[in-house]
Amino acid sequence: MKPPGPARTMPPLPRSIAHLDMDAFFASVELLRYPQLRGQAVVVGGRRATAGETFPRLADYVGRGVITTATYEARAFGVHSGMGLMKAAQLAPDAILLSADFEAYRHYSRLFKAAVRQIAPEVEDRGIDEIYIDLGALNPDGSADAARRIAQELQQAVTEATGLSCSVGVAPNKLLAKLCSDLDKPAGITIVTAADLPTRIWPLPARRINGIGPKAAARLEQLGIVSIGELAAADPAWLQAHFGERYGIWLHRAALGDDERPVVTRSEPKSLSRETTFERDLHPRADKSELSASFTRLCEQLAADLSRKGYLGKTIGLKLRFDNFRTVTRDHTLAQPVGGAAQIRRAAGECLKRIPLERRIRLLGVRVSSLCRPDDDAERPPDPVQAELFT
DNA sequence: TCTGGGGTCCTAGGACCC
DNA sequence: TCTGGGGTCCTAGGACCC
């Protein structure tokens, strides 16, 4: 029996969680390199182009790329990330188009995260340009004044380290922190407490909640729910009937600003993958050699990724997207984990045999999951009893 | 002229075992 | 002959996020 202690009887302390989001990150890194473009509509996207004398205009782009990031000046034309570049060119033909340089973005990503960790070490990585930070130790009583001071300190540290601006939201949990880091962009600080929910959060569209995407938002709207407040007022059982047991209850709790997820400071990847969209749709037979070369290259890249990160994988997956945008996947689980390009290629080839190829192919991808570290138990001799049975 | 590339998580059905 | 239920692993697809 454990002795009864204060931890068992006291209510949990309110948490203080920050979400820090870099402002128009990729585009802002490009502006560090090309300060003469400051104030202009600039979009980042597409494949590496040949460097020319002048900056290419969006109107001159030909291809299948999408916008990765747009400056706020470009967004004023109605373009946004994820939009096809050809479509964006209609809205903002004179915008400058720069191809993405992930090497540079990763460099600035490391810089800003290191700067934050100097101040607050409990950091959860959420991709290249955003993080959650547990301010618990720095702000034990969750005071709004202290939160604002820490947020200012974080912003200043990030700017000193990178020359870039970021926006910060501070709230009692990750869901609300994420929501409010977006409320005053760029370079904003937004502090939200549970008491602010009705006035500051409930009027917002439900779509702003991280986890409500285009499909769920459209379905909610069909059902007469647009704002977060309307979602909070909905009957949980009714939501479950329309969205499923788990997602229905999650929707309701999210609208009430209820989120207990911890800040996760370390995690292991579950899968690694490589994929490519061809510049033109390839015919399974007529373009066989081109397809085959791409396939091999993807497997080699993936094997290199695995080796660099120190993983093997037991399940190999193949992904195809046809010219009509239909996507199919096939998985193949091996008896032993593998990491070599030829082994991956062989297993993915088995997957490919199970897909009827009746249309041109737009995209080809290879994935490795069920990851383990090579020294886990791969090299260990088989269990003697088992070995005896099979010899 | 639509729609990138890298991920995570969830669901649902079937196989197989106890 | 059929009936029961739980647990795990595998597979395929889809929503969502950065």
CSV table of C-alpha atoms (C1' of nucleotides) in Angstrom, one decimal:
chain,number,residue,atom,x,y,z
A,1,MET,CA,0.0,0.0,0.0
A,2,LYS,CA,1.2,3.5,-0.9
A,3,PRO,CA,0.9,6.0,1.9
A,4,PRO,CA,-1.8,8.6,1.2
A,5,GLY,CA,-0.1,11.8,0.1
A,6,PRO,CA,-0.9,15.2,-1.1
A,7,ALA,CA,-0.5,14.1,-4.7
A,8,ARG,CA,-3.5,11.9,-4.4
A,9,THR,CA,-5.9,14.4,-2.9
A,10,MET,CA,-4.9,17.7,-4.4
A,11,PRO,CA,-6.5,18.8,-7.8
A,12,PRO,CA,-3.9,18.7,-10.6
A,13,LEU,CA,-2.1,22.0,-11.1
A,14,PRO,CA,-3.2,24.0,-14.1
A,15,ARG,CA,-0.6,23.7,-16.8
A,16,SER,CA,1.1,26.5,-18.7
A,17,ILE,CA,1.8,25.4,-22.3
A,18,ALA,CA,3.2,27.5,-25.1
A,19,HIS,CA,2.9,26.9,-28.8
A,20,LEU,CA,5.5,28.7,-30.9
A,21,ASP,CA,5.0,29.0,-34.6
A,22,MET,CA,7.5,30.6,-37.0
A,23,ASP,CA,5.9,33.2,-39.2
A,24,ALA,CA,5.8,32.2,-42.9
A,25,PHE,CA,8.9,30.2,-42.2
A,26,PHE,CA,10.2,29.1,-45.6
A,27,ALA,CA,9.5,32.4,-47.2
A,28,SER,CA,11.0,34.3,-44.3
A,29,VAL,CA,14.2,32.3,-44.6
A,30,GLU,CA,14.3,33.2,-48.3
A,31,LEU,CA,14.0,36.9,-47.4
A,32,LEU,CA,17.1,36.6,-45.2
A,33,ARG,CA,18.9,35.5,-48.3
A,34,TYR,CA,17.2,38.0,-50.7
A,35,PRO,CA,16.4,41.0,-48.5
A,36,GLN,CA,15.7,43.0,-51.7
A,37,LEU,CA,12.4,41.0,-52.0
A,38,ARG,CA,11.1,42.2,-48.6
A,39,GLY,CA,7.7,43.7,-48.9
A,40,GLN,CA,6.9,41.9,-52.1
A,41,ALA,CA,4.6,39.0,-52.9
A,42,VAL,CA,6.9,35.9,-52.7
A,43,VAL,CA,5.9,32.2,-52.8
A,44,VAL,CA,8.1,29.2,-52.2
A,45,GLY,CA,7.3,26.0,-54.0
A,46,GLY,CA,8.1,23.7,-56.9
A,47,ARG,CA,11.3,21.8,-57.7
A,48,ARG,CA,14.7,23.2,-57.8
A,49,ALA,CA,14.9,25.6,-60.9
A,50,THR,CA,17.9,26.7,-62.7
A,51,ALA,CA,19.2,29.9,-61.2
A,52,GLY,CA,18.8,32.8,-63.5
A,53,GLU,CA,19.7,36.5,-63.6
A,54,THR,CA,16.3,37.7,-62.4
A,55,PHE,CA,13.7,36.2,-60.1
A,56,PRO,CA,11.2,34.1,-61.9
A,57,ARG,CA,7.6,35.2,-61.8
A,58,LEU,CA,4.8,32.9,-60.8
A,59,ALA,CA,3.2,33.5,-64.2
A,60,ASP,CA,6.1,31.8,-66.0
A,61,TYR,CA,5.8,28.6,-64.0
A,62,VAL,CA,4.9,25.3,-65.8
A,63,GLY,CA,4.5,22.1,-63.8
A,64,ARG,CA,2.7,20.3,-61.0
A,65,GLY,CA,4.2,22.0,-57.9
A,66,VAL,CA,2.2,23.5,-55.0
A,67,ILE,CA,2.9,26.5,-52.8
A,68,THR,CA,4.8,25.5,-49.6
A,69,THR,CA,4.7,29.0,-48.1
A,70,ALA,CA,3.7,32.4,-49.2
A,71,THR,CA,4.6,35.8,-47.7
A,72,TYR,CA,1.8,37.8,-46.1
A,73,GLU,CA,2.0,40.1,-49.1
A,74,ALA,CA,1.3,37.1,-51.4
A,75,ARG,CA,-1.5,35.8,-49.2
A,76,ALA,CA,-3.3,39.1,-49.7
A,77,PHE,CA,-3.9,37.9,-53.3
A,78,GLY,CA,-5.7,34.8,-52.0
A,79,VAL,CA,-2.9,32.3,-52.5
A,80,HIS,CA,-2.0,29.9,-49.7
A,81,SER,CA,0.1,26.8,-49.0
A,82,GLY,CA,-1.1,23.7,-50.7
A,83,MET,CA,-2.5,25.6,-53.7
A,84,GLY,CA,-1.2,24.5,-57.1
A,85,LEU,CA,1.3,26.9,-58.5
A,86,MET,CA,-0.5,27.1,-61.8
A,87,LYS,CA,-3.6,28.1,-60.1
A,88,ALA,CA,-1.8,30.6,-57.8
A,89,ALA,CA,-0.3,32.2,-61.0
A,90,GLN,CA,-3.8,33.2,-62.0
A,91,LEU,CA,-4.3,35.1,-58.7
A,92,ALA,CA,-0.9,36.6,-58.4
A,93,PRO,CA,1.0,36.4,-61.7
A,94,ASP,CA,3.6,38.9,-60.7
A,95,ALA,CA,4.5,37.2,-57.4
A,96,ILE,CA,8.1,36.0,-57.2
A,97,LEU,CA,8.5,32.2,-57.2
A,98,LEU,CA,11.4,30.6,-55.3
A,99,SER,CA,12.1,26.9,-55.1
A,100,ALA,CA,12.3,25.3,-51.7
A,101,ASP,CA,15.7,24.8,-50.0
A,102,PHE,CA,15.1,22.4,-47.2
A,103,GLU,CA,18.7,22.3,-46.2
A,104,ALA,CA,18.5,26.0,-45.3
A,105,TYR,CA,15.1,25.6,-43.5
A,106,ARG,CA,16.5,22.7,-41.4
A,107,HIS,CA,19.4,24.9,-40.4
A,108,TYR,CA,17.2,27.8,-39.2
A,109,SER,CA,14.9,25.2,-37.6
A,110,ARG,CA,17.8,23.9,-35.5
A,111,LEU,CA,18.8,27.5,-34.6
A,112,PHE,CA,15.4,28.6,-33.3
A,113,LYS,CA,14.8,25.3,-31.4
A,114,ALA,CA,18.2,25.6,-29.7
A,115,ALA,CA,17.4,29.2,-28.7
A,116,VAL,CA,14.1,28.2,-27.2
A,117,ARG,CA,15.7,25.2,-25.3
A,118,GLN,CA,18.1,27.6,-23.7
A,119,ILE,CA,15.2,29.2,-21.9
A,120,ALA,CA,12.7,26.3,-21.6
A,121,PRO,CA,14.1,22.8,-22.1
A,122,GLU,CA,10.7,20.9,-22.2
A,123,VAL,CA,10.1,21.2,-25.9
A,124,GLU,CA,8.0,19.0,-28.2
A,125,ASP,CA,9.0,19.1,-31.8
A,126,ARG,CA,6.0,19.5,-34.2
A,127,GLY,CA,7.9,19.6,-37.5
A,128,ILE,CA,10.2,22.1,-38.9
A,129,ASP,CA,8.6,25.3,-37.9
A,130,GLU,CA,6.6,24.8,-34.7
A,131,ILE,CA,7.0,23.5,-31.2
A,132,TYR,CA,5.1,23.1,-27.9
A,133,ILE,CA,6.9,24.2,-24.8
A,134,ASP,CA,5.9,23.2,-21.2
A,135,LEU,CA,6.3,26.4,-19.2
A,136,GLY,CA,5.5,24.6,-16.0
A,137,ALA,CA,8.8,25.1,-14.2
A,138,LEU,CA,9.0,28.7,-15.4
A,139,ASN,CA,5.5,29.6,-14.6
A,140,PRO,CA,4.4,27.4,-11.7
A,141,ASP,CA,1.2,29.3,-10.9
A,142,GLY,CA,0.2,29.8,-14.5
A,143,SER,CA,0.0,33.6,-14.2
A,144,ALA,CA,-0.9,35.5,-17.4
A,145,ASP,CA,1.7,38.2,-16.7
A,146,ALA,CA,4.5,35.7,-16.3
A,147,ALA,CA,3.3,33.9,-19.4
A,148,ARG,CA,3.5,37.1,-21.4
A,149,ARG,CA,7.0,37.9,-20.1
A,150,ILE,CA,8.2,34.4,-21.0
A,151,ALA,CA,6.7,34.6,-24.4
A,152,GLN,CA,8.4,37.9,-25.1
A,153,GLU,CA,11.7,36.4,-23.9
A,154,LEU,CA,11.2,33.5,-26.3
A,155,GLN,CA,10.4,35.7,-29.3
A,156,GLN,CA,13.5,37.8,-28.6
A,157,ALA,CA,15.7,34.8,-28.3
A,158,VAL,CA,14.4,33.4,-31.6
A,159,THR,CA,14.9,36.6,-33.4
A,160,GLU,CA,18.4,37.1,-32.0
A,161,ALA,CA,19.3,33.6,-33.1
A,162,THR,CA,17.7,33.6,-36.6
A,163,GLY,CA,16.6,37.1,-37.6
A,164,LEU,CA,13.1,35.6,-38.0
A,165,SER,CA,9.9,36.3,-36.2
A,166,CYS,CA,7.5,33.9,-34.6
A,167,SER,CA,4.1,33.9,-32.9
A,168,VAL,CA,3.4,32.5,-29.5
A,169,GLY,CA,0.2,31.3,-27.8
A,170,VAL,CA,0.1,30.3,-24.1
A,171,ALA,CA,-2.8,28.4,-22.6
A,172,PRO,CA,-3.5,25.6,-20.1
A,173,ASN,CA,-3.1,22.9,-22.8
A,174,LYS,CA,-1.7,22.2,-26.2
A,175,LEU,CA,-5.0,22.4,-28.1
A,176,LEU,CA,-5.7,26.0,-26.9
A,177,ALA,CA,-2.1,27.0,-27.1
A,178,LYS,CA,-2.0,26.0,-30.8
A,179,LEU,CA,-5.3,27.7,-31.5
A,180,CYS,CA,-4.2,31.0,-30.0
A,181,SER,CA,-0.7,31.1,-31.5
A,182,ASP,CA,-2.6,31.7,-34.7
A,183,LEU,CA,-4.8,34.5,-33.5
A,184,ASP,CA,-2.3,37.4,-33.8
A,185,LYS,CA,0.1,36.5,-36.6
A,186,PRO,CA,2.8,37.6,-37.4
A,187,ALA,CA,4.9,38.3,-34.3
A,188,GLY,CA,2.0,38.1,-31.9
A,189,ILE,CA,1.6,36.9,-28.4
A,190,THR,CA,-1.8,35.5,-27.2
A,191,ILE,CA,-2.5,34.3,-23.7
A,192,VAL,CA,-5.7,32.4,-23.1
A,193,THR,CA,-7.1,31.0,-19.8
A,194,ALA,CA,-10.1,28.7,-19.3
A,195,ALA,CA,-12.2,31.8,-18.4
A,196,ASP,CA,-11.5,33.3,-21.8
A,197,LEU,CA,-13.1,30.4,-23.7
A,198,PRO,CA,-16.6,31.9,-24.3
A,199,THR,CA,-15.4,35.2,-25.5
A,200,ARG,CA,-12.2,34.4,-27.4
A,201,ILE,CA,-12.5,30.8,-28.5
A,202,TRP,CA,-16.2,29.9,-29.0
A,203,PRO,CA,-16.8,32.6,-31.7
A,204,LEU,CA,-14.1,31.0,-33.9
A,205,PRO,CA,-14.9,28.6,-36.7
A,206,ALA,CA,-14.7,24.9,-35.7
A,207,ARG,CA,-12.3,24.4,-38.6
A,208,ARG,CA,-9.6,26.3,-36.6
A,209,ILE,CA,-9.3,23.4,-34.2
A,210,ASN,CA,-6.2,21.3,-34.9
A,211,GLY,CA,-7.8,18.0,-35.8
A,212,ILE,CA,-10.9,19.3,-37.6
A,213,GLY,CA,-10.0,19.2,-41.3
A,214,PRO,CA,-11.9,20.0,-44.4
A,215,LYS,CA,-14.1,16.9,-44.3
A,216,ALA,CA,-15.2,17.2,-40.7
A,217,ALA,CA,-15.7,20.9,-41.0
A,218,ALA,CA,-18.0,20.4,-44.1
A,219,ARG,CA,-19.9,17.7,-42.3
A,220,LEU,CA,-20.4,19.9,-39.2
A,221,GLU,CA,-21.6,22.7,-41.4
A,222,GLN,CA,-24.2,20.4,-43.0
A,223,LEU,CA,-25.4,19.7,-39.5
A,224,GLY,CA,-25.7,23.4,-38.7
A,225,ILE,CA,-22.5,23.8,-36.7
A,226,VAL,CA,-20.0,26.4,-37.8
A,227,SER,CA,-18.4,27.9,-34.6
A,228,ILE,CA,-16.6,26.2,-31.8
A,229,GLY,CA,-19.3,27.5,-29.4
A,230,GLU,CA,-22.0,25.7,-31.4
A,231,LEU,CA,-19.9,22.6,-31.3
A,232,ALA,CA,-19.5,22.9,-27.5
A,233,ALA,CA,-23.3,23.3,-27.2
A,234,ALA,CA,-24.0,20.2,-29.2
A,235,ASP,CA,-25.1,17.0,-27.5
A,236,PRO,CA,-22.1,14.6,-27.2
A,237,ALA,CA,-24.3,11.6,-27.9
A,238,TRP,CA,-25.6,13.2,-31.1
A,239,LEU,CA,-22.0,14.0,-32.2
A,240,GLN,CA,-21.0,10.4,-31.6
A,241,ALA,CA,-23.9,9.3,-33.7
A,242,HIS,CA,-22.6,11.4,-36.6
A,243,PHE,CA,-18.9,11.1,-36.2
A,244,GLY,CA,-18.3,7.9,-34.4
A,245,GLU,CA,-17.8,7.0,-30.8
A,246,ARG,CA,-14.2,8.3,-30.4
A,247,TYR,CA,-14.1,11.2,-32.8
A,248,GLY,CA,-17.6,12.4,-31.7
A,249,ILE,CA,-16.5,12.7,-28.0
A,250,TRP,CA,-13.2,14.2,-29.0
A,251,LEU,CA,-14.9,16.9,-31.0
A,252,HIS,CA,-17.1,17.9,-28.0
A,253,ARG,CA,-14.2,17.9,-25.6
A,254,ALA,CA,-12.0,19.9,-27.9
A,255,ALA,CA,-14.8,22.6,-28.2
A,256,LEU,CA,-14.8,22.8,-24.4
A,257,GLY,CA,-11.1,23.4,-24.5
A,258,ASP,CA,-10.4,20.1,-22.8
A,259,ASP,CA,-7.1,18.5,-23.7
A,260,GLU,CA,-4.8,16.5,-21.4
A,261,ARG,CA,-2.1,15.5,-23.8
A,262,PRO,CA,1.3,15.9,-22.3
A,263,VAL,CA,4.2,17.7,-24.0
A,264,VAL,CA,6.2,14.9,-25.5
A,265,THR,CA,9.9,15.8,-25.5
A,266,ARG,CA,11.3,12.6,-27.1
A,267,SER,CA,9.8,10.2,-29.6
A,268,GLU,CA,10.8,7.6,-32.2
A,269,PRO,CA,9.7,7.6,-35.8
A,270,LYS,CA,7.1,5.0,-36.8
A,271,SER,CA,7.8,5.0,-40.5
A,272,LEU,CA,10.1,6.5,-43.2
A,273,SER,CA,9.1,7.0,-46.7
A,274,ARG,CA,10.1,8.5,-50.1
A,275,GLU,CA,7.8,9.4,-52.9
A,276,THR,CA,7.8,11.3,-56.2
A,277,THR,CA,5.2,12.8,-58.5
A,278,PHE,CA,6.3,12.5,-62.1
A,279,GLU,CA,6.4,15.5,-64.3
A,280,ARG,CA,4.0,13.7,-66.7
A,281,ASP,CA,1.9,10.6,-66.0
A,282,LEU,CA,3.8,7.5,-66.9
A,283,HIS,CA,2.4,4.5,-68.8
A,284,PRO,CA,3.0,1.2,-67.0
A,285,ARG,CA,4.4,-0.5,-70.1
A,286,ALA,CA,5.5,2.2,-72.5
A,287,ASP,CA,7.4,4.0,-69.7
A,288,LYS,CA,8.5,0.9,-67.9
A,289,SER,CA,12.2,1.8,-67.9
A,290,GLU,CA,11.6,5.3,-66.5
A,291,LEU,CA,9.3,3.9,-63.8
A,292,SER,CA,11.7,1.2,-62.9
A,293,ALA,CA,14.6,3.7,-62.6
A,294,SER,CA,12.5,5.9,-60.3
A,295,PHE,CA,11.5,2.9,-58.2
A,296,THR,CA,15.1,1.9,-57.7
A,297,ARG,CA,16.1,5.4,-56.8
A,298,LEU,CA,13.4,5.8,-54.2
A,299,CYS,CA,14.5,2.5,-52.6
A,300,GLU,CA,18.1,3.7,-52.6
A,301,GLN,CA,17.1,7.0,-51.0
A,302,LEU,CA,15.0,5.2,-48.4
A,303,ALA,CA,17.8,2.8,-47.6
A,304,ALA,CA,20.1,5.7,-47.1
A,305,ASP,CA,17.6,7.4,-44.8
A,306,LEU,CA,17.3,4.3,-42.7
A,307,SER,CA,21.0,3.8,-42.5
A,308,ARG,CA,21.6,7.5,-41.6
A,309,LYS,CA,19.0,7.3,-38.8
A,310,GLY,CA,20.0,3.8,-37.7
A,311,TYR,CA,16.8,1.9,-38.4
A,312,LEU,CA,15.7,-1.3,-40.1
A,313,GLY,CA,12.1,-2.1,-41.0
A,314,LYS,CA,10.0,-5.2,-41.2
A,315,THR,CA,7.0,-3.9,-43.3
A,316,ILE,CA,7.6,-2.5,-46.7
A,317,GLY,CA,4.8,-0.5,-48.4
A,318,LEU,CA,4.2,0.7,-51.9
A,319,LYS,CA,2.1,3.6,-52.9
A,320,LEU,CA,0.8,4.4,-56.4
A,321,ARG,CA,-1.3,7.4,-57.5
A,322,PHE,CA,-3.0,7.1,-60.9
A,323,ASP,CA,-3.7,9.8,-63.4
A,324,ASN,CA,-7.2,10.1,-62.0
A,325,PHE,CA,-5.7,10.8,-58.5
A,326,ARG,CA,-6.9,7.5,-57.1
A,327,THR,CA,-4.3,6.3,-54.6
A,328,VAL,CA,-3.6,2.6,-53.7
A,329,THR,CA,-1.2,1.1,-51.2
A,330,ARG,CA,0.1,-2.4,-50.6
A,331,ASP,CA,2.0,-3.6,-47.6
A,332,HIS,CA,4.3,-6.6,-47.3
A,333,THR,CA,5.6,-7.7,-43.9
A,334,LEU,CA,8.9,-9.7,-43.9
A,335,ALA,CA,10.0,-12.3,-41.4
A,336,GLN,CA,13.1,-10.3,-40.6
A,337,PRO,CA,13.7,-6.5,-40.6
A,338,VAL,CA,15.7,-5.2,-43.6
A,339,GLY,CA,17.5,-2.0,-44.5
A,340,GLY,CA,19.2,-2.5,-47.8
A,341,ALA,CA,18.0,-0.9,-51.1
A,342,ALA,CA,17.8,-4.3,-52.9
A,343,GLN,CA,15.8,-5.9,-50.1
A,344,ILE,CA,13.4,-3.0,-50.0
A,345,ARG,CA,13.1,-3.0,-53.7
A,346,ARG,CA,12.4,-6.8,-53.8
A,347,ALA,CA,9.7,-6.5,-51.1
A,348,ALA,CA,8.1,-3.4,-52.7
A,349,GLY,CA,8.2,-5.3,-56.1
A,350,GLU,CA,6.1,-8.0,-54.5
A,351,CYS,CA,3.6,-5.3,-53.5
A,352,LEU,CA,3.6,-3.9,-57.0
A,353,LYS,CA,2.6,-7.3,-58.5
A,354,ARG,CA,-0.6,-7.1,-56.5
A,355,ILE,CA,-1.8,-3.9,-58.0
A,356,PRO,CA,-3.6,-4.0,-61.4
A,357,LEU,CA,-2.0,-1.3,-63.6
A,358,GLU,CA,-4.8,-0.1,-65.8
A,359,ARG,CA,-4.0,3.6,-65.9
A,360,ARG,CA,-1.1,6.0,-66.2
A,361,ILE,CA,0.9,6.5,-63.0
A,362,ARG,CA,1.2,10.0,-61.5
A,363,LEU,CA,3.1,9.1,-58.2
A,364,LEU,CA,5.2,6.3,-56.9
A,365,GLY,CA,6.2,6.0,-53.3
A,366,VAL,CA,8.0,3.5,-51.0
A,367,ARG,CA,7.6,3.3,-47.2
A,368,VAL,CA,9.2,1.3,-44.4
A,369,SER,CA,7.4,0.8,-41.1
A,370,SER,CA,7.6,-1.5,-38.1
A,371,LEU,CA,11.0,0.1,-37.5
A,372,CYS,CA,13.6,-1.3,-35.1
A,373,ARG,CA,17.2,-0.6,-34.4
A,374,PRO,CA,19.6,-3.0,-36.1
A,375,ASP,CA,21.1,-4.3,-32.8
A,376,ASP,CA,17.7,-4.9,-31.2
A,377,ASP,CA,17.7,-8.6,-31.8
A,378,ALA,CA,18.3,-9.0,-35.5
A,379,GLU,CA,21.9,-10.3,-35.2
A,380,ARG,CA,21.1,-12.6,-32.2
A,381,PRO,CA,21.2,-16.3,-33.0
A,382,PRO,CA,17.7,-18.0,-32.9
A,383,ASP,CA,16.4,-19.4,-29.7
A,384,PRO,CA,18.1,-22.8,-29.2
A,385,VAL,CA,14.8,-24.7,-28.7
A,386,GLN,CA,13.4,-23.2,-31.8
A,387,ALA,CA,16.6,-23.8,-33.7
A,388,GLU,CA,16.5,-27.5,-32.7
A,389,LEU,CA,12.9,-27.8,-34.0
A,390,PHE,CA,13.8,-26.6,-37.4
A,391,THR,CA,17.1,-28.3,-38.0
B,1,DT,C1',-3.6,24.0,-65.9
B,2,DC,C1',-6.2,21.4,-60.5
B,3,DT,C1',-4.1,18.9,-56.4
B,4,DG,C1',4.0,18.0,-53.2
B,5,DG,C1',6.4,15.2,-49.8
B,6,DG,C1',6.9,13.8,-45.2
B,7,DG,C1',4.5,12.0,-41.5
B,8,DT,C1',0.7,10.2,-37.5
B,9,DC,C1',-3.4,8.1,-36.1
B,10,DC,C1',-7.9,5.7,-36.7
B,11,DT,C1',-11.0,2.2,-38.5
B,12,DA,C1',-12.5,-2.1,-40.1
B,13,DG,C1',-12.1,-6.7,-41.6
B,14,DG,C1',-9.8,-11.2,-41.8
B,15,DA,C1',-6.5,-14.7,-40.0
B,16,DC,C1',-5.2,-17.1,-36.2
B,17,DC,C1',-4.9,-18.5,-31.4
B,18,DC,C1',-6.7,-19.5,-26.8
C,1,DT,C1',-23.5,-28.7,-36.5
C,2,DC,C1',-23.4,-24.4,-34.3
C,3,DT,C1',-22.4,-21.2,-30.9
C,4,DG,C1',-18.9,-17.3,-27.9
C,5,DG,C1',-15.5,-13.9,-27.0
C,6,DG,C1',-11.0,-11.8,-26.4
C,7,DG,C1',-6.4,-10.6,-28.2
C,8,DT,C1',-2.9,-9.8,-31.6
C,9,DC,C1',-1.1,-9.2,-36.1
C,10,DC,C1',-1.6,-7.8,-40.8
C,11,DT,C1',-3.6,-5.0,-44.5
C,12,DA,C1',-6.0,-1.0,-47.0
C,13,DG,C1',-7.8,3.2,-47.0
C,14,DG,C1',-8.7,7.8,-45.3
C,15,DA,C1',-8.5,12.1,-42.5
C,16,DC,C1',-5.4,15.2,-40.9
C,17,DC,C1',-1.1,17.9,-40.0
C,18,DC,C1',3.3,20.5,-41.3
